[in-house]
Tab-separated table of C-alpha atoms in Angstrom:
chain	number	residue	atom	x	y	z
A	1	MET	CA	46.721	59.608	-4.953
A	2	LYS	CA	46.001	57.903	-1.704
A	3	LEU	CA	43.053	56.189	-3.196
A	4	ILE	CA	45.128	54.887	-6.228
A	5	LYS	CA	47.696	53.685	-3.807
A	6	LEU	CA	45.059	51.977	-1.330
A	7	PHE	CA	43.708	50.368	-4.676
A	8	ALA	CA	46.952	49.028	-5.791
A	9	LEU	CA	47.816	47.487	-2.573
A	10	CYS	CA	44.434	45.931	-2.316
A	11	THR	CA	44.857	44.421	-5.834
A	12	VAL	CA	48.521	43.226	-4.669
A	13	PHE	CA	46.525	41.370	-1.736
A	14	ILE	CA	44.127	39.749	-3.705
A	15	LEU	CA	46.722	38.525	-6.092
A	16	ALA	CA	48.775	36.939	-3.579
A	17	GLY	CA	45.668	35.121	-2.018
A	18	SER	CA	44.722	33.715	-4.966
A	19	LEU	CA	47.915	32.311	-5.830
A	20	SER	CA	48.288	30.972	-2.188
A	21	PHE	CA	44.764	29.571	-2.473
A	22	ALA	CA	45.777	27.789	-5.915
A	23	GLU	CA	48.783	26.289	-4.290
A	24	ASP	CA	46.835	25.155	-1.021
A	25	PRO	CA	47.008	21.029	-1.123
A	26	GLU	CA	43.568	20.962	0.302
A	27	THR	CA	42.186	22.426	-2.618
A	28	GLU	CA	44.235	19.953	-4.737
A	29	GLN	CA	42.345	17.306	-2.629
A	30	SER	CA	39.255	18.694	-2.984
A	31	VAL	CA	39.736	18.666	-7.033
A	32	ASP	CA	40.759	15.103	-6.357
A	33	VAL	CA	37.727	14.249	-4.715
A	34	GLN	CA	35.822	15.792	-7.281
A	35	GLU	CA	37.487	14.111	-10.140
A	36	SER	CA	36.839	10.637	-8.204
A	37	SER	CA	33.437	11.490	-7.733
A	38	GLU	CA	33.116	12.230	-11.499
A	39	GLU	CA	34.557	8.981	-12.324
A	40	ASP	CA	32.048	7.189	-10.189
A	41	LEU	CA	29.183	8.839	-12.297
A	42	ASN	CA	27.212	6.579	-14.495
A	43	PRO	CA	27.925	7.326	-18.132
A	44	LYS	CA	24.259	6.635	-19.118
A	45	THR	CA	22.287	8.844	-16.536
A	46	GLY	CA	24.937	11.165	-15.402
A	47	PHE	CA	24.052	10.433	-11.741
A	48	PRO	CA	26.363	8.454	-9.118
A	49	ASN	CA	26.581	4.733	-9.555
A	50	ILE	CA	24.247	2.801	-6.643
A	51	THR	CA	26.606	0.450	-4.706
A	52	GLU	CA	23.844	-0.709	-2.744
A	53	LYS	CA	21.000	-1.758	-5.226
A	54	PRO	CA	17.354	-1.738	-4.037
A	55	PHE	CA	15.328	-4.825	-3.697
A	56	VAL	CA	12.015	-6.188	-1.972
A	57	VAL	CA	11.540	-9.037	0.305
A	58	PHE	CA	8.531	-10.800	1.100
A	59	ASP	CA	7.283	-12.479	4.396
A	60	TYR	CA	4.020	-14.591	5.039
A	61	GLY	CA	2.136	-15.912	7.954
A	62	LEU	CA	-0.956	-15.937	9.942
A	63	SER	CA	-3.408	-12.613	11.059
A	64	ALA	CA	-5.983	-12.187	13.278
A	65	ALA	CA	-8.198	-9.063	13.164
A	66	TRP	CA	-11.076	-7.495	15.680
A	67	VAL	CA	-13.210	-5.061	14.153
A	68	THR	CA	-15.524	-2.637	16.284
A	69	ARG	CA	-17.933	-0.221	14.674
A	70	ILE	CA	-20.172	2.087	16.764
A	71	GLN	CA	-23.253	3.959	15.874
A	72	LYS	CA	-24.407	6.457	18.560
A	73	GLN	CA	-28.007	6.734	19.680
A	74	THR	CA	-29.737	9.424	21.449
A	75	GLY	CA	-31.834	8.309	24.627
A	76	ARG	CA	-30.410	4.881	24.849
A	77	SER	CA	-27.001	2.919	24.457
A	78	ASN	CA	-25.005	3.053	21.254
A	79	PHE	CA	-25.083	0.280	18.700
A	80	VAL	CA	-21.749	-1.758	19.097
A	81	PHE	CA	-20.874	-4.148	16.169
A	82	GLU	CA	-17.821	-6.213	16.817
A	83	HIS	CA	-16.095	-8.676	14.468
A	84	THR	CA	-13.530	-11.341	15.227
A	85	LEU	CA	-11.724	-12.469	12.020
A	86	ALA	CA	-8.893	-14.962	10.942
A	87	GLY	CA	-6.742	-15.281	8.077
A	88	LEU	CA	-3.507	-14.816	6.113
A	89	TYR	CA	-1.301	-11.846	5.167
A	90	VAL	CA	1.708	-11.207	2.802
A	91	THR	CA	3.982	-8.370	3.122
A	92	MET	CA	6.140	-6.826	0.654
A	93	GLU	CA	9.084	-4.751	2.124
A	94	THR	CA	11.622	-2.558	0.299
A	95	VAL	CA	15.320	-2.411	1.168
A	96	ASN	CA	18.106	0.335	0.493
A	97	ILE	CA	15.461	2.588	-0.712
A	98	LYS	CA	16.307	6.403	0.574
A	99	PRO	CA	15.050	8.153	2.349
A	100	CYS	CA	13.511	5.347	4.220
A	101	ASP	CA	12.138	1.831	3.407
A	102	SER	CA	8.537	1.057	3.174
A	103	ILE	CA	6.356	-2.084	3.194
A	104	LEU	CA	2.771	-2.962	1.553
A	105	ARG	CA	0.673	-5.350	3.419
A	106	LEU	CA	-2.313	-7.362	2.343
A	107	ALA	CA	-4.258	-9.764	4.444
A	108	ALA	CA	-7.350	-11.731	3.801
A	109	TYR	CA	-9.932	-12.590	6.434
A	110	TYR	CA	-13.127	-14.899	7.340
A	111	PRO	CA	-15.231	-13.830	10.170
A	112	LEU	CA	-15.084	-16.165	13.218
A	113	ALA	CA	-17.510	-14.475	15.290
A	114	TYR	CA	-19.995	-11.576	15.416
A	115	THR	CA	-21.399	-9.810	18.483
A	116	PHE	CA	-24.070	-7.082	18.770
A	117	ASN	CA	-23.650	-5.265	22.035
A	118	ASP	CA	-21.974	-8.224	23.343
A	119	VAL	CA	-24.827	-10.480	22.084
A	120	PRO	CA	-23.256	-13.143	19.794
A	121	GLN	CA	-25.079	-13.393	16.270
A	122	ILE	CA	-25.482	-16.087	14.003
A	123	ALA	CA	-24.341	-15.453	10.301
A	124	LYS	CA	-27.100	-15.943	7.609
A	125	GLN	CA	-24.669	-16.853	4.989
A	126	PRO	CA	-21.487	-18.838	4.770
A	127	ILE	CA	-19.816	-16.695	2.130
A	128	LEU	CA	-18.143	-14.074	4.184
A	129	TYR	CA	-14.783	-12.304	4.010
A	130	ALA	CA	-12.953	-9.179	4.683
A	131	ALA	CA	-9.695	-7.810	3.100
A	132	ASP	CA	-7.076	-5.590	4.759
A	133	LEU	CA	-4.499	-3.082	2.886
A	134	ALA	CA	-1.861	-1.121	4.355
A	135	PHE	CA	1.004	1.015	3.096
A	136	MET	CA	3.417	2.014	5.502
A	137	PRO	CA	6.900	3.796	5.587
A	138	LEU	CA	9.143	1.777	7.833
A	139	PHE	CA	11.783	2.987	10.463
A	140	ARG	CA	14.001	0.273	11.918
A	141	ALA	CA	15.922	-0.258	15.395
A	142	ASP	CA	17.526	-2.903	16.959
A	143	MET	CA	18.515	-4.336	20.624
A	144	TRP	CA	22.305	-5.276	20.298
A	145	ASN	CA	21.319	-7.280	17.094
A	146	TYR	CA	19.642	-10.001	18.845
A	147	VAL	CA	15.969	-8.491	18.420
A	148	LYS	CA	15.007	-5.869	15.435
A	149	ILE	CA	12.352	-3.307	16.191
A	150	ASN	CA	9.867	-2.094	13.297
A	151	PHE	CA	7.970	0.904	13.475
A	152	ALA	CA	5.430	1.957	10.655
A	153	PRO	CA	2.666	4.559	10.403
A	154	GLY	CA	0.600	4.815	7.195
A	155	LEU	CA	-2.599	4.499	5.276
A	156	HIS	CA	-5.125	1.755	5.814
A	157	VAL	CA	-8.111	0.468	3.901
A	158	PHE	CA	-10.362	-2.241	4.888
A	159	TYR	CA	-13.317	-3.941	3.056
A	160	GLN	CA	-15.679	-6.510	4.660
A	161	LEU	CA	-18.612	-8.177	3.594
A	162	THR	CA	-21.179	-8.881	6.070
A	163	ASP	CA	-24.967	-10.312	6.246
A	164	ASP	CA	-26.343	-6.817	5.464
A	165	TRP	CA	-23.692	-4.423	4.212
A	166	HIS	CA	-20.560	-4.172	2.368
A	167	TYR	CA	-18.250	-2.110	4.764
A	168	ILE	CA	-15.603	0.095	3.096
A	169	GLN	CA	-13.629	2.231	5.398
A	170	ALA	CA	-10.222	3.944	5.125
A	171	GLY	CA	-8.037	5.874	7.737
A	172	LEU	CA	-4.706	5.649	9.590
A	173	ILE	CA	-2.961	2.712	10.855
A	174	GLY	CA	0.349	2.159	12.739
A	175	MET	CA	2.509	-1.098	13.242
A	176	ALA	CA	5.080	-1.844	15.882
A	177	GLY	CA	6.742	-5.334	15.428
A	178	VAL	CA	9.823	-7.351	16.152
A	179	GLU	CA	12.105	-9.593	13.912
A	180	LEU	CA	13.911	-12.494	15.144
A	181	PRO	CA	17.014	-13.710	13.111
A	182	ILE	CA	16.517	-17.470	13.639
A	183	ALA	CA	19.256	-18.428	10.790
A	184	LYS	CA	21.143	-16.736	8.272
A	185	ARG	CA	18.363	-16.421	5.870
A	186	TRP	CA	15.375	-17.176	7.898
A	187	THR	CA	13.433	-14.513	10.167
A	188	ILE	CA	10.527	-14.648	12.101
A	189	LEU	CA	8.102	-11.704	12.431
A	190	ALA	CA	5.793	-10.752	14.971
A	191	ASN	CA	3.507	-7.708	14.467
A	192	GLY	CA	0.593	-5.548	16.078
A	193	LEU	CA	-1.270	-3.154	14.152
A	194	ALA	CA	-3.965	-0.476	15.116
A	195	SER	CA	-6.146	1.603	12.980
A	196	PHE	CA	-8.519	4.236	13.342
A	197	ASP	CA	-10.958	4.649	10.010
A	198	TYR	CA	-13.697	6.414	8.596
A	199	ALA	CA	-16.692	3.595	7.811
A	200	ASN	CA	-18.997	5.337	5.683
A	201	LEU	CA	-17.353	4.836	2.123
A	202	GLY	CA	-19.962	3.559	-0.356
A	203	SER	CA	-23.476	3.722	-0.505
A	204	ASN	CA	-24.144	2.294	3.318
A	205	ARG	CA	-23.470	5.899	4.446
A	206	ASP	CA	-26.992	7.068	3.873
A	207	MET	CA	-28.835	3.960	5.137
A	208	PHE	CA	-26.554	2.839	8.061
A	209	PRO	CA	-24.049	5.035	8.908
A	210	ILE	CA	-21.136	4.337	11.432
A	211	ASP	CA	-19.749	7.146	13.745
A	212	TRP	CA	-16.682	5.432	15.061
A	213	ALA	CA	-14.687	2.510	13.669
A	214	TRP	CA	-11.344	0.611	14.434
A	215	THR	CA	-9.467	-2.382	14.347
A	216	TYR	CA	-6.667	-4.358	15.735
A	217	GLN	CA	-4.606	-7.012	14.167
A	218	VAL	CA	-1.744	-9.383	15.149
A	219	SER	CA	0.224	-11.301	12.858
A	220	LEU	CA	2.816	-14.149	13.230
A	221	GLY	CA	4.957	-14.654	9.963
A	222	VAL	CA	8.335	-15.792	8.613
A	223	ARG	CA	10.431	-14.708	5.885
A	224	TYR	CA	13.320	-16.323	4.079
A	225	SER	CA	15.594	-14.145	1.757
A	226	LYS	CA	19.085	-14.820	0.045
A	227	LYS	CA	19.576	-11.085	-0.915
A	228	LYS	CA	18.433	-9.853	2.774
A	229	GLU	CA	20.741	-12.345	4.991
A	230	ASN	CA	21.106	-11.848	8.793
A	231	LYS	CA	24.456	-10.803	9.731
A	232	TYR	CA	23.896	-12.154	13.204
A	233	SER	CA	21.288	-15.026	13.946
A	234	TYR	CA	20.559	-17.368	16.908
A	235	ILE	CA	21.938	-20.855	14.944
A	236	GLY	CA	24.692	-19.690	12.740
A	237	SER	CA	26.407	-17.098	14.641
A	238	LYS	CA	27.992	-19.777	16.868
A	239	LYS	CA	29.374	-20.981	14.195
A	240	LYS	CA	30.758	-18.091	12.757
A	241	ILE	CA	32.281	-17.019	15.897
A	242	LYS	CA	34.179	-20.309	16.085
A	243	ALA	CA	35.474	-20.187	12.537
A	244	GLU	CA	36.544	-16.487	13.012
A	245	LYS	CA	38.389	-17.881	16.276
A	246	GLN	CA	40.191	-20.594	14.400
A	247	GLU	CA	41.099	-18.044	11.667
A	248	GLU	CA	42.759	-15.896	14.645
A	249	LYS	CA	44.601	-18.656	15.746
A	250	LYS	CA	45.939	-19.702	12.582
A	251	GLU	CA	46.968	-16.170	11.766
A	252	ASP	CA	48.716	-15.716	15.140
A	253	ALA	CA	50.421	-18.922	14.586
A	254	GLU	CA	51.566	-18.120	11.314
A	255	VAL	CA	52.691	-14.593	12.821
A	256	SER	CA	54.818	-16.294	15.326
A	257	ALA	CA	56.330	-18.771	13.040
A	258	ASP	CA	57.779	-15.985	10.894
A	259	GLN	CA	58.924	-14.186	14.070
A	260	THR	CA	60.861	-17.248	14.986
A	261	GLU	CA	62.424	-17.600	11.680
A	262	ALA	CA	63.487	-13.993	11.487
A	263	THR	CA	64.944	-14.136	14.856
A	264	GLU	CA	66.925	-17.524	14.240
A	265	PRO	CA	69.474	-16.069	11.526
A	266	THR	CA	70.101	-13.010	13.697
A	267	GLU	CA	71.148	-15.487	16.778
A	268	ALA	CA	72.981	-17.543	14.529
A	269	GLY	CA	75.109	-14.416	13.161
A	270	GLU	CA	75.604	-13.232	16.611
A	271	SER	CA	76.885	-16.605	17.678
A	272	THR	CA	79.477	-16.882	14.887
A	273	LYS	CA	80.556	-13.004	15.498
A	274	THR	CA	81.107	-13.864	19.049
A	275	SER	CA	83.226	-16.821	17.918
A	276	GLU	CA	85.233	-14.873	15.579
A	277	GLU	CA	86.134	-11.973	18.270
A	278	ALA	CA	87.086	-14.581	20.775
A	279	SER	CA	89.468	-16.566	18.498
A	280	PRO	CA	92.253	-13.803	17.834
A	281	SER	CA	92.684	-13.294	21.639
A	282	GLU	CA	93.247	-17.109	22.126
């Protein structure tokens, strides 16, 4: 009997709690939120609608690279090959991609100088070139919206045609750079890149293997974009601030005018009341 009574009491408490939970306004709010979220679903895909649609932007500019390759020697100094290159680059950058944006960078170079153990070498043929490809996830920061800072680690592939060999190397690369918002749609970009590569891809690993290889690159470019406009810029921000101040002044003037119009009838009514109160006494 005691067990039956205890069971009956437990069922009563459970029913009372369920009724109170059903009448809880917080649950109603959660239901409303769920209904609103269901209303935001795309009828074709069944997923929530994307408010900030993803897109890509491009920047172009000049680039320079310094390539170092070392072949170790026993009983003598190492063989060090250094190349100085100059060229152009183009970068494709994604915007509004979750969880983070990414960039794809392609650069084309022409060798300007070549040294072997710090001794300048003369090229035997004029048709020499190099290409650099990097894919990196992009992380952003800013300094009070005056300077935007970018960090990007990723993968790197480098190809170079020399007088003797076709070098194909791949490895890891890192980029650090700044963006200067010059105008509303114009941005200047300055980036520095460093990579550490494995340089024995291809057939030359059996004939002329390289033990260490790394590259340094710097670039200076510009971006013009209508979709990715700068909210704050060196040129347009002053005009924007002046326009906002003028709008604030107009709004303040309109508010003060409304207040004066509202106070004038009350003052007139009070004056008539005082004159009517004074007339019977006379």
